[in-house]
XYZ file of C-alpha atoms in Angstrom:
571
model
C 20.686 -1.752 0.259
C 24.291 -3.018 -0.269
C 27.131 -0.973 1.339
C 28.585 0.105 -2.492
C 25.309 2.210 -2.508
C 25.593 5.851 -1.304
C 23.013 7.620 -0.242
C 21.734 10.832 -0.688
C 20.462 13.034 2.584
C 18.270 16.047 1.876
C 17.237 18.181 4.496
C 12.933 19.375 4.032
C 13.373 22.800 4.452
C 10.992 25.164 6.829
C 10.571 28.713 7.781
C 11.887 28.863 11.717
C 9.648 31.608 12.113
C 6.720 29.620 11.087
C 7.621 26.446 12.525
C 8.053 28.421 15.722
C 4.597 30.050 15.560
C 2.660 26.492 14.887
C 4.697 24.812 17.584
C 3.628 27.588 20.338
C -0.441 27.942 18.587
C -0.251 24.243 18.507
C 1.090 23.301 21.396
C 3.716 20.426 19.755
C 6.695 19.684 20.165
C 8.778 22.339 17.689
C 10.517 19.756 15.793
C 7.112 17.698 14.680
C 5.788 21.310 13.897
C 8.942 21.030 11.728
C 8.084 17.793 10.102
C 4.517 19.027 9.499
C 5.503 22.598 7.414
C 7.862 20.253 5.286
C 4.975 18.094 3.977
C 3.020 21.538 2.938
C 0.942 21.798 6.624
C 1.607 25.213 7.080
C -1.332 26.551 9.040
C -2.510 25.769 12.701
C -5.914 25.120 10.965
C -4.620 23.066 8.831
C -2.471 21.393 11.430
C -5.377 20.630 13.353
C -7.572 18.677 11.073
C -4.326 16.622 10.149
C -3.458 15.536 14.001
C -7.454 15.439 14.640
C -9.354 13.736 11.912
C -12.940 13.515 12.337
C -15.401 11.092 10.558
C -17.524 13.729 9.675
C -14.373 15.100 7.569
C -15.410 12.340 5.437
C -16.334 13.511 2.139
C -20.360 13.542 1.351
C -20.252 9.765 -0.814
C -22.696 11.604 -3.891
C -20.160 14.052 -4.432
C -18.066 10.754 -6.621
C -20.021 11.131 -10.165
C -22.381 8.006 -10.408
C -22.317 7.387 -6.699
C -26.508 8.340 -6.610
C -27.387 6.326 -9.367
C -25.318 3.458 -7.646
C -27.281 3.972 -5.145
C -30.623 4.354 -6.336
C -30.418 1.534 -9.151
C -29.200 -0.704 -5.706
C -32.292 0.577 -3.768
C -34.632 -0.723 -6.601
C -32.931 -4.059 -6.763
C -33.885 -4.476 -3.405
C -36.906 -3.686 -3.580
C -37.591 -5.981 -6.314
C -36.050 -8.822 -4.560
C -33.455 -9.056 -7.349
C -30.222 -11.499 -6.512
C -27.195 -9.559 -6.333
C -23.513 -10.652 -7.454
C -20.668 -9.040 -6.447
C -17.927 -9.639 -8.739
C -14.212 -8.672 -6.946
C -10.981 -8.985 -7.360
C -8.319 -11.392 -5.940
C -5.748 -8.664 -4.310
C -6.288 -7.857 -0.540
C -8.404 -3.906 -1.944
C -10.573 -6.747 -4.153
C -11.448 -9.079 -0.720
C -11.688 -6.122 1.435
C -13.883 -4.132 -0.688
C -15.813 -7.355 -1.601
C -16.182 -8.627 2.038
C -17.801 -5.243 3.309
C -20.436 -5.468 0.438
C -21.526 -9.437 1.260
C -21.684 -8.459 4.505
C -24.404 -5.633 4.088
C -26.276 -7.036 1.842
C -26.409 -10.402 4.057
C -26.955 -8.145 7.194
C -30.284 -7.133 5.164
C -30.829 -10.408 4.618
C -30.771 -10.414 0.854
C -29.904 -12.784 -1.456
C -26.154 -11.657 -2.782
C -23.369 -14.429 -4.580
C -19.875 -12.997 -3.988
C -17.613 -14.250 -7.045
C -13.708 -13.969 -6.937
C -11.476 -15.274 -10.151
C -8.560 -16.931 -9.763
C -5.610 -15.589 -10.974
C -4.024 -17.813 -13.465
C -7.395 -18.990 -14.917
C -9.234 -15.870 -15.544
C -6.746 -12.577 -14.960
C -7.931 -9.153 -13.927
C -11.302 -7.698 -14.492
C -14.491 -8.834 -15.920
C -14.665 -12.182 -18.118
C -17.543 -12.603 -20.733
C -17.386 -16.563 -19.911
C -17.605 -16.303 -15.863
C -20.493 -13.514 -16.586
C -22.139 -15.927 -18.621
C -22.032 -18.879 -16.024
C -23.580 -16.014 -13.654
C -26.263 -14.940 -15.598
C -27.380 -18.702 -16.380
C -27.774 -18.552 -12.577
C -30.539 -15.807 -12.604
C -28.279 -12.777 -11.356
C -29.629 -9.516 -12.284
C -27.577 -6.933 -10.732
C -23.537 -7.094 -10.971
C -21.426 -5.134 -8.771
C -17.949 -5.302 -9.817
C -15.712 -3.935 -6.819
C -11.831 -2.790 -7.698
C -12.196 -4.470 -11.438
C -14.431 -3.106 -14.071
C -14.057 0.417 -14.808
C -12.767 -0.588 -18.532
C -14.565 -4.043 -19.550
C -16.881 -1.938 -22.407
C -17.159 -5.093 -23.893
C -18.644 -7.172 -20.745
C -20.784 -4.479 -19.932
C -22.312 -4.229 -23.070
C -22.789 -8.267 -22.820
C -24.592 -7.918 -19.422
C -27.225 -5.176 -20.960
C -27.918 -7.363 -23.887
C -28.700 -10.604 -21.038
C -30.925 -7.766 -19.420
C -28.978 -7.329 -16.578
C -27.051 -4.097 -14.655
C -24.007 -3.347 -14.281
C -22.374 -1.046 -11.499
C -18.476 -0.597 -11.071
C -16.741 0.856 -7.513
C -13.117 1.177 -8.552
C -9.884 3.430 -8.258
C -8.358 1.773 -11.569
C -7.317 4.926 -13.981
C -10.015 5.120 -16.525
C -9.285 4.308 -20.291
C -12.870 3.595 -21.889
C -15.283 4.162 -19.465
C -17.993 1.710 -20.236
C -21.605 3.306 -21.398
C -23.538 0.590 -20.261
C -22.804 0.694 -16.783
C -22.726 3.068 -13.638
C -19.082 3.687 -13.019
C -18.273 4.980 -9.875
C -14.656 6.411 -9.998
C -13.207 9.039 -8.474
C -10.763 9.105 -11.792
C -13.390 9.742 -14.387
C -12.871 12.837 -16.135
C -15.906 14.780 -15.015
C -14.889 14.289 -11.051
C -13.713 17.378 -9.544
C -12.356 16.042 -6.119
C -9.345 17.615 -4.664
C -8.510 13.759 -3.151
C -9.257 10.934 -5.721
C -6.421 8.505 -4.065
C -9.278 6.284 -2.564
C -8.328 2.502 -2.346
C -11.750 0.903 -3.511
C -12.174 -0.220 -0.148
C -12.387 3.452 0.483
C -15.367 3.733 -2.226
C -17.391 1.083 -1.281
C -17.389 2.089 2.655
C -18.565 5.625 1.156
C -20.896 3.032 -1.358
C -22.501 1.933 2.118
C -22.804 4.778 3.580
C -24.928 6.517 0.791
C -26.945 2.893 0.706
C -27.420 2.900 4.420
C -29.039 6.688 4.401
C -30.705 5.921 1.229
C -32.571 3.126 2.782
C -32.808 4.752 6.594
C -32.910 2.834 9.528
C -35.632 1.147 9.447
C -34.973 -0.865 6.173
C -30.943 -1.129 6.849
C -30.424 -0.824 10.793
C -26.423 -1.358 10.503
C -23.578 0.619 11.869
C -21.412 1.043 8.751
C -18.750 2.630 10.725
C -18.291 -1.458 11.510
C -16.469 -1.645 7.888
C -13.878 0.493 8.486
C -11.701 -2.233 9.715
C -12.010 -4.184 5.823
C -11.858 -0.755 4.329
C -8.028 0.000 6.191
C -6.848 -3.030 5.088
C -7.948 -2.745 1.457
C -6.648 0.893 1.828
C -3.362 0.294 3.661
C -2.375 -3.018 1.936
C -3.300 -1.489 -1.870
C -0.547 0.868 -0.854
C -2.830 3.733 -0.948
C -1.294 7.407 0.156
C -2.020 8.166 3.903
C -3.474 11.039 3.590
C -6.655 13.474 3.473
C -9.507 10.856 3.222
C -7.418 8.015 3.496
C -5.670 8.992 6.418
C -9.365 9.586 8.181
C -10.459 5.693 7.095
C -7.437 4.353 8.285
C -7.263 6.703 11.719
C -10.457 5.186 12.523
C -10.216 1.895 11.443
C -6.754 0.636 12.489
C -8.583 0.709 16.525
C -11.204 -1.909 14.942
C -8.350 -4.408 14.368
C -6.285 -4.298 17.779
C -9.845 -6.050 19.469
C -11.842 -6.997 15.867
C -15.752 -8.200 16.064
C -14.739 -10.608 12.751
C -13.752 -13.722 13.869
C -11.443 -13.897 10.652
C -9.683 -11.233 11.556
C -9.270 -12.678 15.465
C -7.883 -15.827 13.860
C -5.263 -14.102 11.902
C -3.843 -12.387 14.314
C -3.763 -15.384 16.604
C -1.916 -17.315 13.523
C 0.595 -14.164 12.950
C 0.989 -13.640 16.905
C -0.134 -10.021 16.129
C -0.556 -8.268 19.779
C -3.599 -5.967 20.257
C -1.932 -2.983 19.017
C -1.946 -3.229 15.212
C -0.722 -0.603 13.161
C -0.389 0.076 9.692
C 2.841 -1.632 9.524
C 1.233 -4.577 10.691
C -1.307 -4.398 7.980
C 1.265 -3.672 5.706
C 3.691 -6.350 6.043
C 1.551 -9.109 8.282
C -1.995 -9.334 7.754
C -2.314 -7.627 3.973
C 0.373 -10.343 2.224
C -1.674 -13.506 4.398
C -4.701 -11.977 2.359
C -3.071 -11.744 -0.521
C -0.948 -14.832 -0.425
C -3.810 -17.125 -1.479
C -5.230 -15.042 -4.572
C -1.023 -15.282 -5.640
C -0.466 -18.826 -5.505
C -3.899 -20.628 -5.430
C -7.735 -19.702 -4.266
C -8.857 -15.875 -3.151
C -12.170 -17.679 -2.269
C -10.301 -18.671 0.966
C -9.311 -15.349 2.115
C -12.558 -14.106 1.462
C -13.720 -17.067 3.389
C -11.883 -15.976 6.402
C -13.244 -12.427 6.245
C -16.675 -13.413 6.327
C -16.481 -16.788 8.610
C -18.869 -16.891 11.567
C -17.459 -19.993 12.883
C -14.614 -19.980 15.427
C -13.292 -23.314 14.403
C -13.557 -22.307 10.625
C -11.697 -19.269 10.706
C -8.752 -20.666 12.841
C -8.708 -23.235 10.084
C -8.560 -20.996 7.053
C -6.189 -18.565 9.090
C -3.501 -21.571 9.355
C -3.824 -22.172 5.510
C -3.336 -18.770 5.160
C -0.279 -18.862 7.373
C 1.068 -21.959 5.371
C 0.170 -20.161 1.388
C 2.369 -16.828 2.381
C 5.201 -19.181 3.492
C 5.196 -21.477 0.056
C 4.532 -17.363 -1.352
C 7.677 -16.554 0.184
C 9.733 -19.683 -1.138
C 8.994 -18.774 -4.573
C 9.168 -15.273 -4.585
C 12.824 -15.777 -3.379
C 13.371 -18.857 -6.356
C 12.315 -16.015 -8.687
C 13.604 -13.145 -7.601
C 17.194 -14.879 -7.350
C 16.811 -16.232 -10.884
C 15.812 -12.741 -12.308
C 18.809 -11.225 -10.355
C 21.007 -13.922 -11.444
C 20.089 -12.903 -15.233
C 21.356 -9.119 -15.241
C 24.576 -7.981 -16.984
C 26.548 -5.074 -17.014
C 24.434 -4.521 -20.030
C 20.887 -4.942 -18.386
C 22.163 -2.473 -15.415
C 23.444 0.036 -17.813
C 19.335 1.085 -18.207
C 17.761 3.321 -15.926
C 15.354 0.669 -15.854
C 14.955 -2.897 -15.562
C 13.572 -5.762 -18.069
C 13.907 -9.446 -17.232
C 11.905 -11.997 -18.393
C 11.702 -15.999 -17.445
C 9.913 -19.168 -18.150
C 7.076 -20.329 -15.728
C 7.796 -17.716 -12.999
C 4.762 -18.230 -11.179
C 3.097 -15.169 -12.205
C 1.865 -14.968 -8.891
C 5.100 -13.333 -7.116
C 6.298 -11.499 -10.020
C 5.148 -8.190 -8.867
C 6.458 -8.535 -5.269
C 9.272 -9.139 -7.134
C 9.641 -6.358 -9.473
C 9.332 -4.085 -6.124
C 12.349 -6.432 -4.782
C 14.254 -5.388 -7.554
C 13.423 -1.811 -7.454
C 14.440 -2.168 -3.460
C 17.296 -3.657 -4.660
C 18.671 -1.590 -7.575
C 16.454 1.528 -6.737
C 15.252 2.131 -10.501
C 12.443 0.871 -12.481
C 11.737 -2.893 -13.239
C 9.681 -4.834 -14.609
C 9.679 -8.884 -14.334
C 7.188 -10.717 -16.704
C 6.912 -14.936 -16.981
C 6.120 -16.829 -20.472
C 3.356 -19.081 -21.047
C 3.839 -20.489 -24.147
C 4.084 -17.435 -26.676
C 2.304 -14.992 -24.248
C 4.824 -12.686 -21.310
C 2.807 -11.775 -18.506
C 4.040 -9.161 -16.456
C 4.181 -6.847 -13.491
C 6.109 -3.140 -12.740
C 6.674 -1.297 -10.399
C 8.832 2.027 -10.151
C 10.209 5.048 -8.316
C 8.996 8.208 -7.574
C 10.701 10.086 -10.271
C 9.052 7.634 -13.496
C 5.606 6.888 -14.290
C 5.435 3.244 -15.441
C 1.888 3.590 -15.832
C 1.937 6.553 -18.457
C 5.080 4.697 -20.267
C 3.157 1.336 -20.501
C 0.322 3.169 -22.282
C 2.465 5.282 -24.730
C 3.394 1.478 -25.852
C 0.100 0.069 -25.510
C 0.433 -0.595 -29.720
C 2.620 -3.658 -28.342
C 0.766 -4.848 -26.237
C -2.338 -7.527 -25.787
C -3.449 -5.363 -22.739
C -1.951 -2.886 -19.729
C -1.878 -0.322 -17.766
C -1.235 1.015 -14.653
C -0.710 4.217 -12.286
C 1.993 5.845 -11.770
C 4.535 3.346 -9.430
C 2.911 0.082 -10.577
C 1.700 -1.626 -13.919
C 0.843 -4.488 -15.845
C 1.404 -5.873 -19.293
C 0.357 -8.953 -21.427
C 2.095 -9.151 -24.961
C 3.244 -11.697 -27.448
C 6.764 -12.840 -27.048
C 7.665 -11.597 -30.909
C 6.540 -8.312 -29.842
C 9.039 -8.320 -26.529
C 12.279 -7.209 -28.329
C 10.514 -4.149 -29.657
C 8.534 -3.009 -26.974
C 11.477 -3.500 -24.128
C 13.605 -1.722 -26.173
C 11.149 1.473 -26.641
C 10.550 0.896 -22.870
C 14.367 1.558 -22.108
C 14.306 4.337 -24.338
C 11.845 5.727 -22.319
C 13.271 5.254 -18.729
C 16.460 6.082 -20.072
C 15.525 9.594 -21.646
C 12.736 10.436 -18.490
C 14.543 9.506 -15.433
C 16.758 12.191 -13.738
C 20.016 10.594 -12.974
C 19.382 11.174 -8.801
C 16.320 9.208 -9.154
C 18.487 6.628 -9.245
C 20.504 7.161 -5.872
C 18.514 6.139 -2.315
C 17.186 9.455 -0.414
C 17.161 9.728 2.955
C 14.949 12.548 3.536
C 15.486 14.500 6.897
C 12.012 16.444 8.360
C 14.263 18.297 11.255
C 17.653 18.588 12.254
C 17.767 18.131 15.773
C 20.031 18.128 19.006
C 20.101 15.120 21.349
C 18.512 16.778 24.133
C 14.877 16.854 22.069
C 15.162 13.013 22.147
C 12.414 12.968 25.157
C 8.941 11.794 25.891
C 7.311 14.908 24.625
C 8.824 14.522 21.087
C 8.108 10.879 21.231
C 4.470 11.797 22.252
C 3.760 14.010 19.482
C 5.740 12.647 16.684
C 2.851 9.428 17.459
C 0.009 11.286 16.911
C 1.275 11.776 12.922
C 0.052 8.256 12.745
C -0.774 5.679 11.050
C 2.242 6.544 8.825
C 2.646 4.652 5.213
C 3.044 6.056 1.513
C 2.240 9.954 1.871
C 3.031 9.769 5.276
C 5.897 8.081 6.240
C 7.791 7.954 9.547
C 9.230 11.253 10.253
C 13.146 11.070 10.192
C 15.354 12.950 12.064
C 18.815 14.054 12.157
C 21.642 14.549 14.853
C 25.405 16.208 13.948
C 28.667 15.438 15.333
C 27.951 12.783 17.427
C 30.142 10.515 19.537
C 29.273 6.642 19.500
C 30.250 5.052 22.725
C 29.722 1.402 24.019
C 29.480 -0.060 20.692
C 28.022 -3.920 21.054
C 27.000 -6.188 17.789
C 23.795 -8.079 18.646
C 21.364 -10.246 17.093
C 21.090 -14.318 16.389
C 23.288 -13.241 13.639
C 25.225 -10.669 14.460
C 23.668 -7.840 12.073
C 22.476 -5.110 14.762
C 23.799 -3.045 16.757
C 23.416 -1.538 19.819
C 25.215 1.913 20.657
C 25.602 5.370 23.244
C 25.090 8.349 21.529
C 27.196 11.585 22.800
C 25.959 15.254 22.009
C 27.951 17.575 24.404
C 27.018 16.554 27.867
C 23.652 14.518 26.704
C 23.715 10.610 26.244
C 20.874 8.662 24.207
C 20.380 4.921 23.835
C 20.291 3.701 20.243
C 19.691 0.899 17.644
C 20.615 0.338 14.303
C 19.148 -2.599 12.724
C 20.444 -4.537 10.173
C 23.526 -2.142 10.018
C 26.124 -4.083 7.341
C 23.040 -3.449 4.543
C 24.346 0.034 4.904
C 27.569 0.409 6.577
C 30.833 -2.301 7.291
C 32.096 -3.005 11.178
C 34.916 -0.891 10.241
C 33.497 2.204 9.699
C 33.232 2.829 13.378
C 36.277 2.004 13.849
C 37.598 5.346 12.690
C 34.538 7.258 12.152
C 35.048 9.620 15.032
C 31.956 11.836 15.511
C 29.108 10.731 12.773
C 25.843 12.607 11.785
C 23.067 10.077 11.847
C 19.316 9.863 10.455
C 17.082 8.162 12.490
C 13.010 7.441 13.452
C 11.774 7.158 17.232
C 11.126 4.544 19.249
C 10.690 3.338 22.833
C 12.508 0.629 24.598
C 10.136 -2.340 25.603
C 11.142 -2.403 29.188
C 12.134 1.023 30.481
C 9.968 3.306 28.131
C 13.021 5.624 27.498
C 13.018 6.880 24.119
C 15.592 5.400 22.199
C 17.128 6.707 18.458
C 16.316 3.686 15.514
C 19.295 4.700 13.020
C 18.338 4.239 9.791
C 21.580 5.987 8.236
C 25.120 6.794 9.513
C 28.074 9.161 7.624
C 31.168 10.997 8.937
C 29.991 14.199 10.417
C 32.094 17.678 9.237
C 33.805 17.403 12.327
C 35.040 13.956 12.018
């Protein structure tokens, strides 16, 4: 965020009263009691079941529609002896979800081909001409995992080979195809309160309704095992943190600090992860390694790794995938600077963004859409040429749609779609200066103008004094925090900075006293000239500041981790 960029602080409000009354039924810390009313937790019951999830809070898997006939038409397979393909998808949801079906099905001991496309060759989804190599192989049953809920067409090819078809997939429905058992928490005729399931999330549901289907006797696995592949999918597919999600990935994120997978031992051992992972961690070091190779070469290695029972193997694959997300890196920063480079006064005029190039490797294009949107906080999307075809990826903020705008344009397009902060398009180039131009329009007309300005949103307002061990303490157990369920921020008034030091290799953090009346508090502030010049301290005098929790390494005080810094009303 450049220092030009002002941002906007808004308070969450919360009834004291209330707040008061959960803190003392609760027995929390009244300031986390604060955070929780703010994000609609307004009951101690409901308070509760958020700070202690349960895996038997788990929804029952039949109550997705089609999750019984899944089931069933899978029992009979087996039965039958029938060979099994499981046909994912190349993102880190696609491996995950993928990964815990091979895994099942091999723990069984049944025959099962797990098929990932690449990419650049074949795209998203089903492809008649890979399902036609796979039915030439004798495969009867396909299970397509986070791909498949719209391929009418393939489907429809599969029955006519006389094979099945079932589909486990969060992708918004469009044409949900006839000749297959779709299991989608998005289909019209699902009434779930919670439908914001990675497909990770469905298929570890999938195996739990297969494992009691078949009993113990026929399938004698502990499916709680998959959580670990189903928090990854969930967590690094950017899923919300909450309700179900939050239950998968409170039980699943222990898995990884000492995981039984070898794979998943080797990358952390390549990534020098220590033993206590957290979503952030999954986030933004194990999730892109998985994803790295499916961007910029072959998902079959990643998927490798997941399911390697060699030592030797796995540390071998986990170095490759070390070495892809570093050449991943290189380009997405040769793109990204090229598709900066290209925007005018004309271009930034738009509440949203367009920018197009030739041979962007379509790879990073997405990552760096959601660069751009970090960057200019609005809307963009980023799309490469191959010879008379634009490929391209969106991604957008929380007050625009991008999915629901790409489909009200879908007449310009070859094929899209998306949800509601991501999408994809593919179009001919002579249809480009039409469709970005109704795309602007759109942005333009939907998106309030404070949209466009950063938020800092504030959960409490708090004195120094509450910066202890018990607020620490309690403001963890929100955890694992993420989309839906961020980091709870804070917020102090009129405070003094004393002993003011710059820090860092290069000079870009800070490290600060904090003076509230007679109390003193360590702080941070990382990466401080993204936000604020050295000379604003120089005659700030006292300064309200916004910042998360954390604990110093060493001493195991509890220090403040600014995250924003203005001129308090008393400066």
């Amino acid at each position: 965020m450049g220092q030009g960029v002002q941002e906007r602080w808004v308070i969450r409000e919360a009834d004291d009263a209330l707040c008061q009354n959960i803190a003392k039924e609760c027995g929390i810390h009244e300031a986390v009691a604060r955070v929780l009313v703010g994000r609609g937790i307004t009951s101690c019951e409901e308070v509760n079941a958020f700070l202690n999830p349960s895996l038997q809070d788990l929804l029952a898997p039949t109550e997705i529609p089609g999750m019984r006939e899944a089931v069933e038409m899978v029992g009979r397979a087996l039965s039958d002896g029938k060979p099994i393909c499981v046909y994912g998808d190349y993102d880190v949801d696609g491996l995950c979800s993928t990964a815990q079906i091979v895994s099942f099905f091999k723990a069984l001991g049944t025959k099962v081909l797990p098929f990932i496309p690449n990419r650049k060759e074949d795209g998203y989804g089903l492809q008649l001409n890979r399902l036609e190599a796979l039915t030439a192989k004798g495969f009867k049953l396909f299970i397509s995992v986070d791909c498949g809920t719209n391929n009418r067409e393939e489907a429809r090819f599969l029955k006519e080979k006389g094979c099945e078809l079932i589909v486990l997939d969060h992708h918004q429905v469009h044409s949900l195809p006839e000749e297959a058992i779709v299991v989608n928490p998005h289909r019209q005729d699902c009434v779930l309160a919670f439908k914001d399931f990675a497909s990770s999330g469905i298929v570890y549901l999938f195996l739990n309704a297969l494992r009691s289907y078949l009993g113990q006797e026929r399938a004698p696995i502990k499916t709680e095992d998959f959580l670990d592949l189903a928090t990854i999918g969930t967590i690094g597919d950017v899923m919300p943190l909450i309700g179900q999600n939050r239950i998968i990935a409170k039980f699943g994120l222990p898995l990884l600090r000492a995981p039984k997978r070898l794979g998943l031992q080797a990358i952390k051992e390549a990534a020098r992860i220590r033993n206590d992972v957290n979503a952030w961690a999954v986030a933004f070091v194990i999730a892109p390694r998985l994803n790295a190779t499916g961007r910029i070469g072959d998902a079959n290695l990643s998927l490798d790794l997941l399911l390697s029972t060699d030592v030797e193997e796995a540390r071998t694959l986990a170095e490759k995938l070390n070495e892809d997300n570093k050449a991943r890196q290189i380009l997405q920063k040769q793109v990204c600077d090229q598709a900066v480079s290209m925007l005018d006064l004309e271009a930034l005029s738009h509440k949203a963004l367009v920018v197009w190039g030739d041979g962007w490797h379509e790879g990073v294009i997405g990552i760096v859409a959601s660069e751009m949107v970090e960057m200019f906080h609005r809307p963009a999307l980023v799309l490469t040429r191959k010879n008379d075809i634009l490929v391209g990826s969106g991604r957008s903020v929380s007050g625009f749609d991008i999915g629901k705008a790409i489909d009200s344009l879908k007449g310009f397009l070859l094929r899209g779609g998306g949800h509601r902060l991501a999408a994809g398009v593919t179009l001919k180039l002579k249809d480009f200066s039409e469709f970005c131009k109704r795309f602007l329009e759109i942005a333009d007309r939907e998106i309030p103008d404070d949209a466009l300005v950063p938020e800092i949103q504030i959960d409490a307002v708090i004195e120094l004094k509450d910066l202890n061990q018990r607020l620490f303490q309690d403001s963890a157990r929100l955890e694992p925090f993420g989309v839906g369920n961020r980091e709870p921020v804070f917020m102090a008034r009129d405070v003094e900075i004393r002993d003011l030091k710059i820090v860092g290799k290069n000079e870009d953090h800070l490290s600060l006293r904090l003076k509230q009346g007679k109390d003193e508090k360590r702080a941070v502030f990382f990466r401080f000239k993204e936000t604020v010049s050295r000379s604003f301290f120089d005659e700030c005098g006292k300064v309200d500041i916004a910042f998360t929790l954390s604990r110093d390494g060493y001493t195991g005080d509890v220090i403040a981790r600014i995250v924003s810094i203005r001129k308090g009303r008393n400066a």
